GROMACS .gro file of C-alpha atoms in nm:
model
   83
    1UNK     CA    1   1.223   3.310  -0.653
    2UNK     CA    2   0.990   3.145  -0.903
    3UNK     CA    3   0.713   3.086  -0.646
    4UNK     CA    4   0.696   3.457  -0.553
    5UNK     CA    5   0.677   3.562  -0.917
    6UNK     CA    6   0.389   3.324  -0.987
    7UNK     CA    7   0.194   3.427  -0.679
    8UNK     CA    8   0.229   3.796  -0.765
    9UNK     CA    9   0.064   3.730  -1.105
   10UNK     CA   10  -0.259   3.618  -0.937
   11UNK     CA   11  -0.279   3.816  -0.615
   12UNK     CA   12  -0.097   4.029  -0.360
   13UNK     CA   13   0.220   3.911  -0.188
   14UNK     CA   14   0.346   4.125   0.100
   15UNK     CA   15   0.680   4.045   0.264
   16UNK     CA   16   0.778   4.183   0.605
   17UNK     CA   17   1.108   4.039   0.719
   18UNK     CA   18   1.073   3.663   0.725
   19UNK     CA   19   0.691   3.670   0.713
   20UNK     CA   20   0.499   3.676   0.385
   21UNK     CA   21   0.124   3.727   0.350
   22UNK     CA   22  -0.060   3.631   0.032
   23UNK     CA   23  -0.412   3.714  -0.079
   24UNK     CA   24  -0.555   3.583  -0.405
   25UNK     CA   25  -0.771   3.821  -0.611
   26UNK     CA   26  -1.014   3.553  -0.727
   27UNK     CA   27  -0.996   3.178  -0.711
   28UNK     CA   28  -0.924   2.924  -0.440
   29UNK     CA   29  -0.645   2.825  -0.201
   30UNK     CA   30  -0.642   2.497  -0.007
   31UNK     CA   31  -0.390   2.317   0.209
   32UNK     CA   32  -0.345   1.960   0.334
   33UNK     CA   33  -0.081   1.766   0.522
   34UNK     CA   34   0.100   1.515   0.297
   35UNK     CA   35   0.376   1.386   0.529
   36UNK     CA   36   0.450   1.390   0.898
   37UNK     CA   37   0.739   1.261   1.107
   38UNK     CA   38   0.889   1.322   1.449
   39UNK     CA   39   1.125   1.593   1.317
   40UNK     CA   40   0.939   1.732   1.012
   41UNK     CA   41   0.603   1.795   0.848
   42UNK     CA   42   0.509   1.862   0.485
   43UNK     CA   43   0.196   2.047   0.378
   44UNK     CA   44   0.083   2.092   0.018
   45UNK     CA   45  -0.064   2.430  -0.072
   46UNK     CA   46  -0.297   2.437  -0.373
   47UNK     CA   47  -0.335   2.773  -0.548
   48UNK     CA   48  -0.604   2.784  -0.817
   49UNK     CA   49  -0.672   3.135  -0.948
   50UNK     CA   50  -0.982   3.202  -1.159
   51UNK     CA   51  -0.775   3.228  -1.481
   52UNK     CA   52  -0.727   2.848  -1.488
   53UNK     CA   53  -0.366   2.821  -1.368
   54UNK     CA   54  -0.285   2.558  -1.104
   55UNK     CA   55   0.008   2.564  -0.862
   56UNK     CA   56   0.097   2.312  -0.591
   57UNK     CA   57   0.363   2.418  -0.341
   58UNK     CA   58   0.516   2.189  -0.077
   59UNK     CA   59   0.593   2.354   0.256
   60UNK     CA   60   0.848   2.152   0.454
   61UNK     CA   61   0.902   2.231   0.821
   62UNK     CA   62   1.219   2.088   0.978
   63UNK     CA   63   1.183   2.106   1.357
   64UNK     CA   64   1.543   2.004   1.433
   65UNK     CA   65   1.695   2.284   1.224
   66UNK     CA   66   1.402   2.523   1.288
   67UNK     CA   67   1.372   2.582   0.913
   68UNK     CA   68   1.084   2.619   0.666
   69UNK     CA   69   1.135   2.569   0.293
   70UNK     CA   70   0.905   2.581  -0.009
   71UNK     CA   71   0.926   2.401  -0.343
   72UNK     CA   72   0.700   2.370  -0.646
   73UNK     CA   73   0.541   2.026  -0.667
   74UNK     CA   74   0.328   2.086  -0.978
   75UNK     CA   75   0.261   2.386  -1.202
   76UNK     CA   76   0.013   2.427  -1.488
   77UNK     CA   77  -0.025   2.770  -1.646
   78UNK     CA   78  -0.324   2.893  -1.847
   79UNK     CA   79  -0.259   3.028  -2.200
   80UNK     CA   80  -0.264   3.386  -2.068
   81UNK     CA   81   0.023   3.324  -1.822
   82UNK     CA   82   0.236   3.091  -2.038
   83UNK     CA   83   0.390   3.386  -2.224
   0.00000   0.00000   0.00000
């Protein structure tokens, strides 16, 4: 998965079954709700490591199907990580 590969470049991603924990080595992570409905919610996760890369991930929670999915909304890589 492209998201996992990017996150592992900047920090530590640990997967245990269906749960993943991520810690960034240096930089900032933020989150905000971008959409909300009776059967779903969407949160945007901003990952900004110290190298200058920028990643925005949308987390969509579907309450009817009891499913969580992730997709890249925006990605900008620094010169170091473009290779």
